[in-house]
Coordinates of C-alpha atoms in Angstrom, one line a residue:
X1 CA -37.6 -24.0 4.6
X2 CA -36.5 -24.7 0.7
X3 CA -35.4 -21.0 0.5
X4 CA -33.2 -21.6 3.8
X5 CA -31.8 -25.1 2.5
X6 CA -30.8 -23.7 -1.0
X7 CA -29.3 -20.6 0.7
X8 CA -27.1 -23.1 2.5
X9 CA -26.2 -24.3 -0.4
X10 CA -25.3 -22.1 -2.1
X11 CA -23.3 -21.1 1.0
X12 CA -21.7 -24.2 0.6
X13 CA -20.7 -24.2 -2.8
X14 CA -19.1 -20.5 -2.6
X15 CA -17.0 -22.1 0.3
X16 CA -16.2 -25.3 -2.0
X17 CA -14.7 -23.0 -4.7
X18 CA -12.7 -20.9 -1.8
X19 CA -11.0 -24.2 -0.5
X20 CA -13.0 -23.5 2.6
X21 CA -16.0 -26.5 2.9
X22 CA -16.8 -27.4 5.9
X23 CA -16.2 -30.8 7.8
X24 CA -18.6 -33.8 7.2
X25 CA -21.0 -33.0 10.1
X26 CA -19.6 -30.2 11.7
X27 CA -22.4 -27.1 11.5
X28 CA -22.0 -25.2 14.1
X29 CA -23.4 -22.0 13.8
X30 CA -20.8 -20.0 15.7
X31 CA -17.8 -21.1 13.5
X32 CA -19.3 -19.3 10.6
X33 CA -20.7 -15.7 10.0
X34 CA -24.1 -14.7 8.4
X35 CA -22.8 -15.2 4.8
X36 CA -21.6 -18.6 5.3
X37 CA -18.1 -18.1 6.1
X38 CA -15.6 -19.0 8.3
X39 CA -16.2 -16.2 11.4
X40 CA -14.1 -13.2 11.1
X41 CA -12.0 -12.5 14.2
X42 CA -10.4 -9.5 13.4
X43 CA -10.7 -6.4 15.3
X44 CA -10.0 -2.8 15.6
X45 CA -6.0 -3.4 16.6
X46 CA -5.3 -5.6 14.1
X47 CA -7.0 -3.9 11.4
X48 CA -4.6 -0.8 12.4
X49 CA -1.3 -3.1 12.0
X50 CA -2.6 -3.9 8.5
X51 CA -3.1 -0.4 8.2
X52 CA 0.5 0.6 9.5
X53 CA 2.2 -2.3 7.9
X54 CA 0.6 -1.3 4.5
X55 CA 0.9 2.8 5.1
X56 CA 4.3 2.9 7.0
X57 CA 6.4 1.5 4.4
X58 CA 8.7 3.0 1.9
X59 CA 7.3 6.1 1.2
X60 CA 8.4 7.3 5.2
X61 CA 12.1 7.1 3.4
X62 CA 11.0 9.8 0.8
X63 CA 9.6 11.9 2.9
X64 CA 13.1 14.2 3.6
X65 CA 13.7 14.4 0.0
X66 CA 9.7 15.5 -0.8
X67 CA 10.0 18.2 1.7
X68 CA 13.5 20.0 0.1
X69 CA 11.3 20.1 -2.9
X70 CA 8.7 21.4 -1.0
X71 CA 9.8 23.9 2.1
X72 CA 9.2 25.1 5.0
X73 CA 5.4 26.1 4.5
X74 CA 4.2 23.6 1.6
X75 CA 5.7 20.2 2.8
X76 CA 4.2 20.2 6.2
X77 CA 1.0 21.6 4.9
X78 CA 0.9 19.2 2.0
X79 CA 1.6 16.2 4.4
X80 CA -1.2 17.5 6.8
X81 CA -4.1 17.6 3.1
X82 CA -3.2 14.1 2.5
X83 CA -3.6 12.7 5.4
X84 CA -7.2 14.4 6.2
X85 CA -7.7 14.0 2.6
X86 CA -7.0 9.9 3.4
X87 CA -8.7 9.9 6.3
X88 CA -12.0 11.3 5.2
X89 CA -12.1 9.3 2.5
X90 CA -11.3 5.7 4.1
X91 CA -14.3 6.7 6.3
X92 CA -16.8 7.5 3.4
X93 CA -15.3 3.4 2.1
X94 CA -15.6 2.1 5.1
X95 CA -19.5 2.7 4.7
X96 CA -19.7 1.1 1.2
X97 CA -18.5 -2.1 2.9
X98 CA -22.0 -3.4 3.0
X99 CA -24.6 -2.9 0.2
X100 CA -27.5 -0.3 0.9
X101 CA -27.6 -0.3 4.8
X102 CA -23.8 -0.3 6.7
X103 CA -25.3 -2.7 10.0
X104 CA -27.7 -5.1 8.1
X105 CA -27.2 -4.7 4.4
X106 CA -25.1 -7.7 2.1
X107 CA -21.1 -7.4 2.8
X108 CA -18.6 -6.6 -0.4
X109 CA -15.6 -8.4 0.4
X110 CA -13.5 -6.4 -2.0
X111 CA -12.9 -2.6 -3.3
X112 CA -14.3 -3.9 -6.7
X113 CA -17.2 -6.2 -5.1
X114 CA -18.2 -2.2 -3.4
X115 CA -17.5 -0.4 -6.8
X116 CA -19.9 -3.4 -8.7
X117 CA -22.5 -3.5 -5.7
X118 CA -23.0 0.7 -6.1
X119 CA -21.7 1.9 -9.3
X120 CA -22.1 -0.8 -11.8
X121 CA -21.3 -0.6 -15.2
X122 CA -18.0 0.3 -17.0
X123 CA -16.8 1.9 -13.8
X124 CA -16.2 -1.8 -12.2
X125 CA -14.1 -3.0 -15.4
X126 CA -12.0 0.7 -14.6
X127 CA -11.9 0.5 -10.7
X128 CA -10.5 -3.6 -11.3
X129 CA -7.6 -2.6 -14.0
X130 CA -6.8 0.5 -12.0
X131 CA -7.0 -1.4 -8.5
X132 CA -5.2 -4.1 -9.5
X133 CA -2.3 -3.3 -11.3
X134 CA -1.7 -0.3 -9.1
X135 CA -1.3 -3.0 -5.9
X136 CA 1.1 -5.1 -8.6
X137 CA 3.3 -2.2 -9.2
X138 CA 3.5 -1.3 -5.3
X139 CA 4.6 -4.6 -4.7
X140 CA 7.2 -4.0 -7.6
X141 CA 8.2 -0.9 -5.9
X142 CA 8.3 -2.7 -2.5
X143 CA 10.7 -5.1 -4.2
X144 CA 12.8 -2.7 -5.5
X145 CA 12.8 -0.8 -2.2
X146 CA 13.8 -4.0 0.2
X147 CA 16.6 -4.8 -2.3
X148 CA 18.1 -1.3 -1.9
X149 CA 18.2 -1.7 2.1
X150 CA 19.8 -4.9 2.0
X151 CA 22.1 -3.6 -0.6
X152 CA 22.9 -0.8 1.9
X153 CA 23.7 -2.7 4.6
X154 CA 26.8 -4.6 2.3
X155 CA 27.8 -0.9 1.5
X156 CA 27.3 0.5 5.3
X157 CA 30.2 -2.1 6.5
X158 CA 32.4 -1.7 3.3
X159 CA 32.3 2.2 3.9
X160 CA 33.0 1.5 8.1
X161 CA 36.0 -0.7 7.0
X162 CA 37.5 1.3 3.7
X163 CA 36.3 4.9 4.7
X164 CA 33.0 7.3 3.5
X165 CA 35.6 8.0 0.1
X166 CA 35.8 4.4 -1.1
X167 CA 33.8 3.0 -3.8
X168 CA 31.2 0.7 -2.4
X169 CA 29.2 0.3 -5.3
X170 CA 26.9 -3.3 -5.2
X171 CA 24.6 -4.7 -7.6
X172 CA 20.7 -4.8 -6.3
X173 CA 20.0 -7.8 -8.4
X174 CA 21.1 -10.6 -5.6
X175 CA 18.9 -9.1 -2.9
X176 CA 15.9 -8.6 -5.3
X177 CA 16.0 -12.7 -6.0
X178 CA 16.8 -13.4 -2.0
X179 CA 13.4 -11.0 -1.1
X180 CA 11.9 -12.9 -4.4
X181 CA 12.8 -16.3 -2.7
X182 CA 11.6 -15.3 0.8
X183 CA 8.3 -14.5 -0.8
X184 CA 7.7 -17.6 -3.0
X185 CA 7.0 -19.3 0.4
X186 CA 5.3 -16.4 2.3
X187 CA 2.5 -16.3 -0.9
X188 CA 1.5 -19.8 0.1
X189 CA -0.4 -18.3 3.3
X190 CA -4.2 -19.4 2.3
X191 CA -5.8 -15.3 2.8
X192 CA -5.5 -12.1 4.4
X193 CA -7.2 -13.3 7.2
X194 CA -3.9 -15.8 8.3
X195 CA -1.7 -12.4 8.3
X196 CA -2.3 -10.6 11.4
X197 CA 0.7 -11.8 13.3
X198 CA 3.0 -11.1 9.8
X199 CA 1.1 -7.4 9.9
X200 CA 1.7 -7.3 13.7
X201 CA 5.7 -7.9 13.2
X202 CA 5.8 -5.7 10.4
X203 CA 4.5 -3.0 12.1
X204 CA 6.7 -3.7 15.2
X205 CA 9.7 -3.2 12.5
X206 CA 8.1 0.3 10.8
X207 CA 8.0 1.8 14.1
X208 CA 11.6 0.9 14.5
X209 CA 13.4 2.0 11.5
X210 CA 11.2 5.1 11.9
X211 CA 12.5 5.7 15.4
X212 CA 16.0 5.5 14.2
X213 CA 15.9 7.6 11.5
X214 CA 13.7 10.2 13.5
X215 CA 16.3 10.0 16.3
X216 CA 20.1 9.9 13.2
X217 CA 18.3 13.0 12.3
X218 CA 18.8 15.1 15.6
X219 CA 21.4 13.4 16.5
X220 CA 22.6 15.3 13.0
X221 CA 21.1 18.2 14.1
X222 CA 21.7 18.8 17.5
X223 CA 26.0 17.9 16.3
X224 CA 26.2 20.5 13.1
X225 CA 26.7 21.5 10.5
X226 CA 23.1 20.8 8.9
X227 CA 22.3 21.3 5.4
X228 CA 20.8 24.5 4.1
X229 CA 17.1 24.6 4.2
X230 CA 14.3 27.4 3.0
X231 CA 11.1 28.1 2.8
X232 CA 10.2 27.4 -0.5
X233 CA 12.5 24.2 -0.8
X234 CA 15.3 23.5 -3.7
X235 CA 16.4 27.0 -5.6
X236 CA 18.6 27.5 -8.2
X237 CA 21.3 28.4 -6.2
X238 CA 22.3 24.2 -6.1
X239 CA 21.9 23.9 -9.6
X240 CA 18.4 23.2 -9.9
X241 CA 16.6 25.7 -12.6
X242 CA 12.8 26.9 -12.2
X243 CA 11.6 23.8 -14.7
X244 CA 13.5 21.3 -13.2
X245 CA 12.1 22.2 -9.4
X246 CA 8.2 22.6 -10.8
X247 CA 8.8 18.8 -12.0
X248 CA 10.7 18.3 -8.9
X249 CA 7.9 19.7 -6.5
X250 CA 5.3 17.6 -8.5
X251 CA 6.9 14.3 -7.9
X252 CA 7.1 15.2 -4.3
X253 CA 3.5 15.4 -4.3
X254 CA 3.5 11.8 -5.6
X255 CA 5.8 10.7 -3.3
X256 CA 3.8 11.7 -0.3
X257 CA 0.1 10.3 -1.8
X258 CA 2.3 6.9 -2.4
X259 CA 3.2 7.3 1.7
X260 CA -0.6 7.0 2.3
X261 CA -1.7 4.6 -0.1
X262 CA -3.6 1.7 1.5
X263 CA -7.3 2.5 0.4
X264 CA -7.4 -0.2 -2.7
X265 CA -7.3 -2.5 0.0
X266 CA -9.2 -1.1 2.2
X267 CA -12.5 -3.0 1.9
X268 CA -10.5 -6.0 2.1
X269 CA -8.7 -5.5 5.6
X270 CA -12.3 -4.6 6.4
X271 CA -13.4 -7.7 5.9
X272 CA -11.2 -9.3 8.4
X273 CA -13.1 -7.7 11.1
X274 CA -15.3 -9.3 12.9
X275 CA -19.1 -8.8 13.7
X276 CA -20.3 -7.1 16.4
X277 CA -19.2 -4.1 16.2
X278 CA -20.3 -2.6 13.4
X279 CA -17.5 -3.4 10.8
X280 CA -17.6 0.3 9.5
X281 CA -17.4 1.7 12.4
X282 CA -14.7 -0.9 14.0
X283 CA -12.6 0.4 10.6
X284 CA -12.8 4.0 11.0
X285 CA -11.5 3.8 14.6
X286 CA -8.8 1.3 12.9
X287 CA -8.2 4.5 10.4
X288 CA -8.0 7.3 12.8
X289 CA -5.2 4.8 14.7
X290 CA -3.3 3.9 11.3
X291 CA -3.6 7.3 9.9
X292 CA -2.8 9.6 12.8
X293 CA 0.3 7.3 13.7
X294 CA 1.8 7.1 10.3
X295 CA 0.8 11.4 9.8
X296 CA 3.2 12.0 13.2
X297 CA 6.0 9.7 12.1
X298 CA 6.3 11.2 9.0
X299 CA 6.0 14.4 9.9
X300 CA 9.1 13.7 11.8
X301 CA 11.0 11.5 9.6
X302 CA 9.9 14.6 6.9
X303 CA 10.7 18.0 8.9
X304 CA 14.2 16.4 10.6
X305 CA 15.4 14.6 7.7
X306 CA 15.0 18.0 6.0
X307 CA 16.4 19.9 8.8
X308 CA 19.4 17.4 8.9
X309 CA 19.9 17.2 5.4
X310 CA 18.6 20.5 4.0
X311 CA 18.1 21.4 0.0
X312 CA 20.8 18.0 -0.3
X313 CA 18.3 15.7 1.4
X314 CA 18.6 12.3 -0.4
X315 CA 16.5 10.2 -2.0
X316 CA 16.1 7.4 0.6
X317 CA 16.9 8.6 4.0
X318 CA 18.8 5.2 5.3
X319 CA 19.9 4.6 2.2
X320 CA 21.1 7.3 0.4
X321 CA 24.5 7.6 3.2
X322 CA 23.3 10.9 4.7
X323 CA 23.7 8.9 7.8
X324 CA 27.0 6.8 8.0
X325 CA 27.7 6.2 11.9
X326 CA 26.9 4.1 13.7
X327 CA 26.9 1.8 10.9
X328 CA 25.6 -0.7 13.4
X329 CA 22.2 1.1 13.7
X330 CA 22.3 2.1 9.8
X331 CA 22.2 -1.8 9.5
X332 CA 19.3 -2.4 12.1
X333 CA 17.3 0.1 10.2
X334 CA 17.7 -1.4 6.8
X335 CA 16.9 -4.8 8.6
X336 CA 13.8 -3.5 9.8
X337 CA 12.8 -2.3 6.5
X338 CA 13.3 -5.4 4.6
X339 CA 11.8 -7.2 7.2
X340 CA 8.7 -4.7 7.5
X341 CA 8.3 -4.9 3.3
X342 CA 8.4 -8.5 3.4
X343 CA 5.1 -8.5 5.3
X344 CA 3.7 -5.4 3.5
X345 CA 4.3 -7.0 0.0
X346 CA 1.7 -9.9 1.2
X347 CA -0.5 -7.6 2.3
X348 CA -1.0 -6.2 -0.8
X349 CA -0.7 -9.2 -2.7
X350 CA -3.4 -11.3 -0.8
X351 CA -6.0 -9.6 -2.1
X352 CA -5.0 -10.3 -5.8
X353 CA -4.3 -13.6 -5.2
X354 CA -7.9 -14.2 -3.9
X355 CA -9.9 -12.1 -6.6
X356 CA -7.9 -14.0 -8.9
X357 CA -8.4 -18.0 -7.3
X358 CA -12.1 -16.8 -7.0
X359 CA -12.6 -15.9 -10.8
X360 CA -10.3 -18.6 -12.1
X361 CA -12.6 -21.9 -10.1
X362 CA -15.3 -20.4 -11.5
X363 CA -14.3 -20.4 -14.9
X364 CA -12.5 -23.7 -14.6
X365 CA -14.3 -26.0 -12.0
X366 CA -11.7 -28.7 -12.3
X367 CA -9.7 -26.5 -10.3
X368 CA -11.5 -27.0 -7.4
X369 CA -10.1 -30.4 -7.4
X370 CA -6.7 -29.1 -6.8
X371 CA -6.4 -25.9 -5.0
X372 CA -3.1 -26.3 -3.5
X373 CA -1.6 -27.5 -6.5
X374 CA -3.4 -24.2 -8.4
X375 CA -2.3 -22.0 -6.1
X376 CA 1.7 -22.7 -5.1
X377 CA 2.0 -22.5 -9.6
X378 CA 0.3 -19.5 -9.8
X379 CA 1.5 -17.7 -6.5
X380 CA 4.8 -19.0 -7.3
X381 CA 4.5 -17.5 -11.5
X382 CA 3.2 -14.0 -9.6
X383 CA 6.1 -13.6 -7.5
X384 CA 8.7 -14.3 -10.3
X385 CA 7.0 -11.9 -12.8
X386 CA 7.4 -9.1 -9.9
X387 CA 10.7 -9.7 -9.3
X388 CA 11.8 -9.9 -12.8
X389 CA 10.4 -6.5 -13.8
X390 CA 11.5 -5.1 -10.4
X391 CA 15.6 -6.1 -11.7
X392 CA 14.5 -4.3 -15.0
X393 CA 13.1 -1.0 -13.9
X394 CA 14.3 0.1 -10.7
X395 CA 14.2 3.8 -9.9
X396 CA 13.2 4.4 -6.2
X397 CA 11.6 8.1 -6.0
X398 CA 9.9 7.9 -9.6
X399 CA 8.6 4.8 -9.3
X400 CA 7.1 5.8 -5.9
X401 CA 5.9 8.8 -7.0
X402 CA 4.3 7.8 -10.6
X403 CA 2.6 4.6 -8.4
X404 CA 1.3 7.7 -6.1
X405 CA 0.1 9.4 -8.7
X406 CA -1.6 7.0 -10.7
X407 CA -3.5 5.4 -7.1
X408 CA -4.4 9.0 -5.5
X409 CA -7.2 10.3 -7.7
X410 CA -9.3 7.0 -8.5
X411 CA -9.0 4.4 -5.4
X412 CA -8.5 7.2 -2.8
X413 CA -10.9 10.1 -3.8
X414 CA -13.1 9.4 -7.1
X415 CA -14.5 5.9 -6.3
X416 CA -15.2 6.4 -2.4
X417 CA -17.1 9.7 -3.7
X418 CA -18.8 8.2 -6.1
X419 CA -19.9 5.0 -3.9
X420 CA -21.0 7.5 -1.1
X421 CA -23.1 9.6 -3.3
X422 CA -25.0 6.8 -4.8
X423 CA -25.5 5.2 -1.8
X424 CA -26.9 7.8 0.2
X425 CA -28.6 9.3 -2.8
X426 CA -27.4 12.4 -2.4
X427 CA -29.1 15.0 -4.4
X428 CA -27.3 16.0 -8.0
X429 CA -26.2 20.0 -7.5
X430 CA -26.7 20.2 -3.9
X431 CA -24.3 21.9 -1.7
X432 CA -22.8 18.5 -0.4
X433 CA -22.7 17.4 -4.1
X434 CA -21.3 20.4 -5.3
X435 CA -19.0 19.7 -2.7
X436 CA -17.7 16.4 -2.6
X437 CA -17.4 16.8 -6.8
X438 CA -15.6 20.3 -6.0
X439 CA -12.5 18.2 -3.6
X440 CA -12.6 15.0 -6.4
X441 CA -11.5 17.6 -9.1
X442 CA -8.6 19.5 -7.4
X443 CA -7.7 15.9 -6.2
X444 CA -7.4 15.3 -9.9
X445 CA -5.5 18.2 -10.8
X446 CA -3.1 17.0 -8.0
X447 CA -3.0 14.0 -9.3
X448 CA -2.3 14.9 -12.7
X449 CA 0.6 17.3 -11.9
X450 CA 2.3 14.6 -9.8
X451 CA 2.1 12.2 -12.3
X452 CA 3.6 14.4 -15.2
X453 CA 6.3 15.2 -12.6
X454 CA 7.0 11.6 -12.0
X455 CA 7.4 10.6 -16.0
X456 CA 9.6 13.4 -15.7
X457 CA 11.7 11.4 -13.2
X458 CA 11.3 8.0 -14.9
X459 CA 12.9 10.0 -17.9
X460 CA 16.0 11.4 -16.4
X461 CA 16.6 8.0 -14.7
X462 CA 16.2 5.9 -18.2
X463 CA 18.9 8.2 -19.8
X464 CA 21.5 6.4 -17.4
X465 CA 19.5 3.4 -17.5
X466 CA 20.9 -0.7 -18.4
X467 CA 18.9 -2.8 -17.6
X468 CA 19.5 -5.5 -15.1
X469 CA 22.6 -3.7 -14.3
X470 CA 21.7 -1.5 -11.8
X471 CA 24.2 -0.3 -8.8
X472 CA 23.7 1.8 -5.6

């Protein structure tokens, strides 16, 4: 009986430092899991729009670009590793959601809570720095890339009214503040957990500007002219040297593991799930769904973009003008991605906004006494700092690609290895072992060469570069 009383309190005090203590007298059992919490009521469907809305975002506009870098043969192929690569690996996370046993043993409620409760050691101080600021600079990049669709759908109208010749340059700077303003009140949503209808829409709006890119792109083909395409991708024959299409091909590769970055939150949307079924096995159902939708849309959006656009594919497919009529649906689609990135950015940021509320009550109580107060000054501090260095550095495929780079190898492949092993204490030089450690290191190497191919970017864009004066 005293072990059960101070468990509940306990219980109670973790809830008092989340802003979530219950009413005076109100204990009923089925309002609240087995940890103490509120009840989790997510399920398998809504776990998959967080995983679309977070997946499906602006790496799908890329994708056209990555594949004249790549060709014929190593684009689709390299699409096709990643997202088995992904796949595999969100399942092997999904079992490190609980501690020891994946039905009965304690629940992790975030990537690093997993990485502490298996791993231990220096390896949670590296798995928080890289988590974190990796989801920080996809929310820069998220920033960046909503500005540069709203941006495009003032140049869209200018070039319908003045002709595809005139000069229709805008600054990005006034859209970055309007998405900056939109999400200073968004970021006052308490948790993840209030986000399923924002994931929901989102997701609603990723489908749609894929659909009409999929169908500008045979409507582009099936008109001609299309651009010249090849096997291998970019040759020298547009001006591109062997060098410059090594780097070229390397940031693709970083491009497309940005496109299926979503597993440093992972444990996190898993935690929204609710209890029974089993949340692992609810989140690798939610995983095949997320992952085998987003691999067939860009697949498409990849291979027709390509085969509309050819070694000349741009950037960003809606907003790089390959497509200029109708300008009316060039304009729905640059709507749907602001709107889609304006629930993906909060689906990334939730998760640092509540490992950072958590650690800051417990290191000053008297916070406690004030959460709302805390958090609309903090959120609000968060969302200005993004925004600010967004205006200062933004380059669209570099960005993406270095952000790709830098999340692949650790939070996608290394830490979900590691976790696994340790967990199901599988033996050290054994054929699964040898395994597992065999696919971390040519993830590595992948890594690696993606990211020296995106510094390679970021450099070519800084030597046009001034600062805060960016136009598309």
């Amino acid at each position: 009986m005293d072990r059960e009383m101070t468990d509940r309190s306990c219980r109670d005090k973790e809830l008092r430092e989340l802003g979530l203590e219950r009413n005076a007298g109100d204990h009923r059992e089925d309002e609240f899991d087995d940890d103490g919490k509120p009840r989790r009521t997510g399920t398998v469907w809504t776990a998959s729009a967080h995983i679309i809305t977070a997946v499906i975002g602006s790496g799908v506009l890329s994708l056209a670009w990555a594949m004249a870098q790549l060709g014929w043969i190593a684009g689709p192929v390299a699409l096709m590793l990643f997202s088995i690569i992904t796949f595999y690996m969100s399942s092997l996370l999904a079992d490190c959601y609980r501690t020891s046993d994946p039905v009965f043993g304690k629940r992790n409620y975030t990537y690093i809570d997993a990485v502490r409760s298996n791993l231990g050691g220096h390896k949670i101080w590296l798995c928080g720095v890289t988590q974190y600021l990796n989801i920080f600079g996809i929310i820069i990049g998220y920033t960046i890339t909503a500005s540069i669709s709203l941006a495009a759908i003032q140049k869209s109208n200018c070039f319908h009214k003045n002709g595809h010749g005139a000069s229709c340059k805008t600054s990005n700077n006034p859209f970055m503040i309007s998405f900056g303003v939109a999400q200073l009140f968004l970021s006052q949503i308490p948790n993840i957990h209030k986000l399923s209808w924002i994931s929901a829409v989102a997701a609603i709006m990723s489908f749609s500007y894929s659909f009409i890119g999929i169908g500008l792109a045979i409507a582009k083909v099936a008109s001609g002219p299309t651009g010249k395409t090849s096997i291998i991708g970019v040759v020298g024959a547009i001006g591109v040297s062997e060098s410059q299409k090594v780097w070229r091909a390397f940031q693709a590769l970083g491009d497309i593991a940005f496109a299926y970055s979503y597993s440093q939150i992972l444990i996190e949307i898993q935690d929204t799930l609710g209890s029974p079924p089993q949340e692992n096995k609810a989140m690798k159902r939610a995983s095949l769904i997320g992952v085998s939708t987003t691999t067939t849309f860009y697949i498409l959006c990849g291979c027709l973009g390509y085969a509309a656009f050819g070694n000349q594919a741009p950037g960003n497919m809606l907003t790089g003008f390959g497509f200029y009529e109708p300008y009316w649906l060039v304009d729905l689609a640059n709507v749907c991605i602001a709107i889609h990135l304006t629930g993906a950015y909060q689906v990334f940021a939730q998760p640092i906004f509540a490992a950072f509320e958590l650690r800051a009550t417990k290191r000053w109580p008297v916070l406690v006494t004030r959460p709302i107060a805390f958090k609309l000054v903090w959120r609000s501090v968060f969302v200005m700092v993004s925004t600010v260095l967004a205006m200062t550095f933004p380059f669209f495929n570099a960005v993406l690609a270095l952000l790709g780079a830098l999340s692949f190898w650790p939070l996608t492949v290394y830490f979900p290895i590691e976790m696994y092993i340790a967990q199901r204490g599988v033996p050290r030089f054994g054929l699964k072992w040898v395994a597992l450690q065999g696919l971390s290191f040519v993830c590595l190497l992948v890594s690696i060469a993606a990211a020296c191919g995106s510094i390679e970017g970021v450099i070519d864009a800084l030597r046009v570069y001034r600062p805060f004066m960016t136009e598309q």
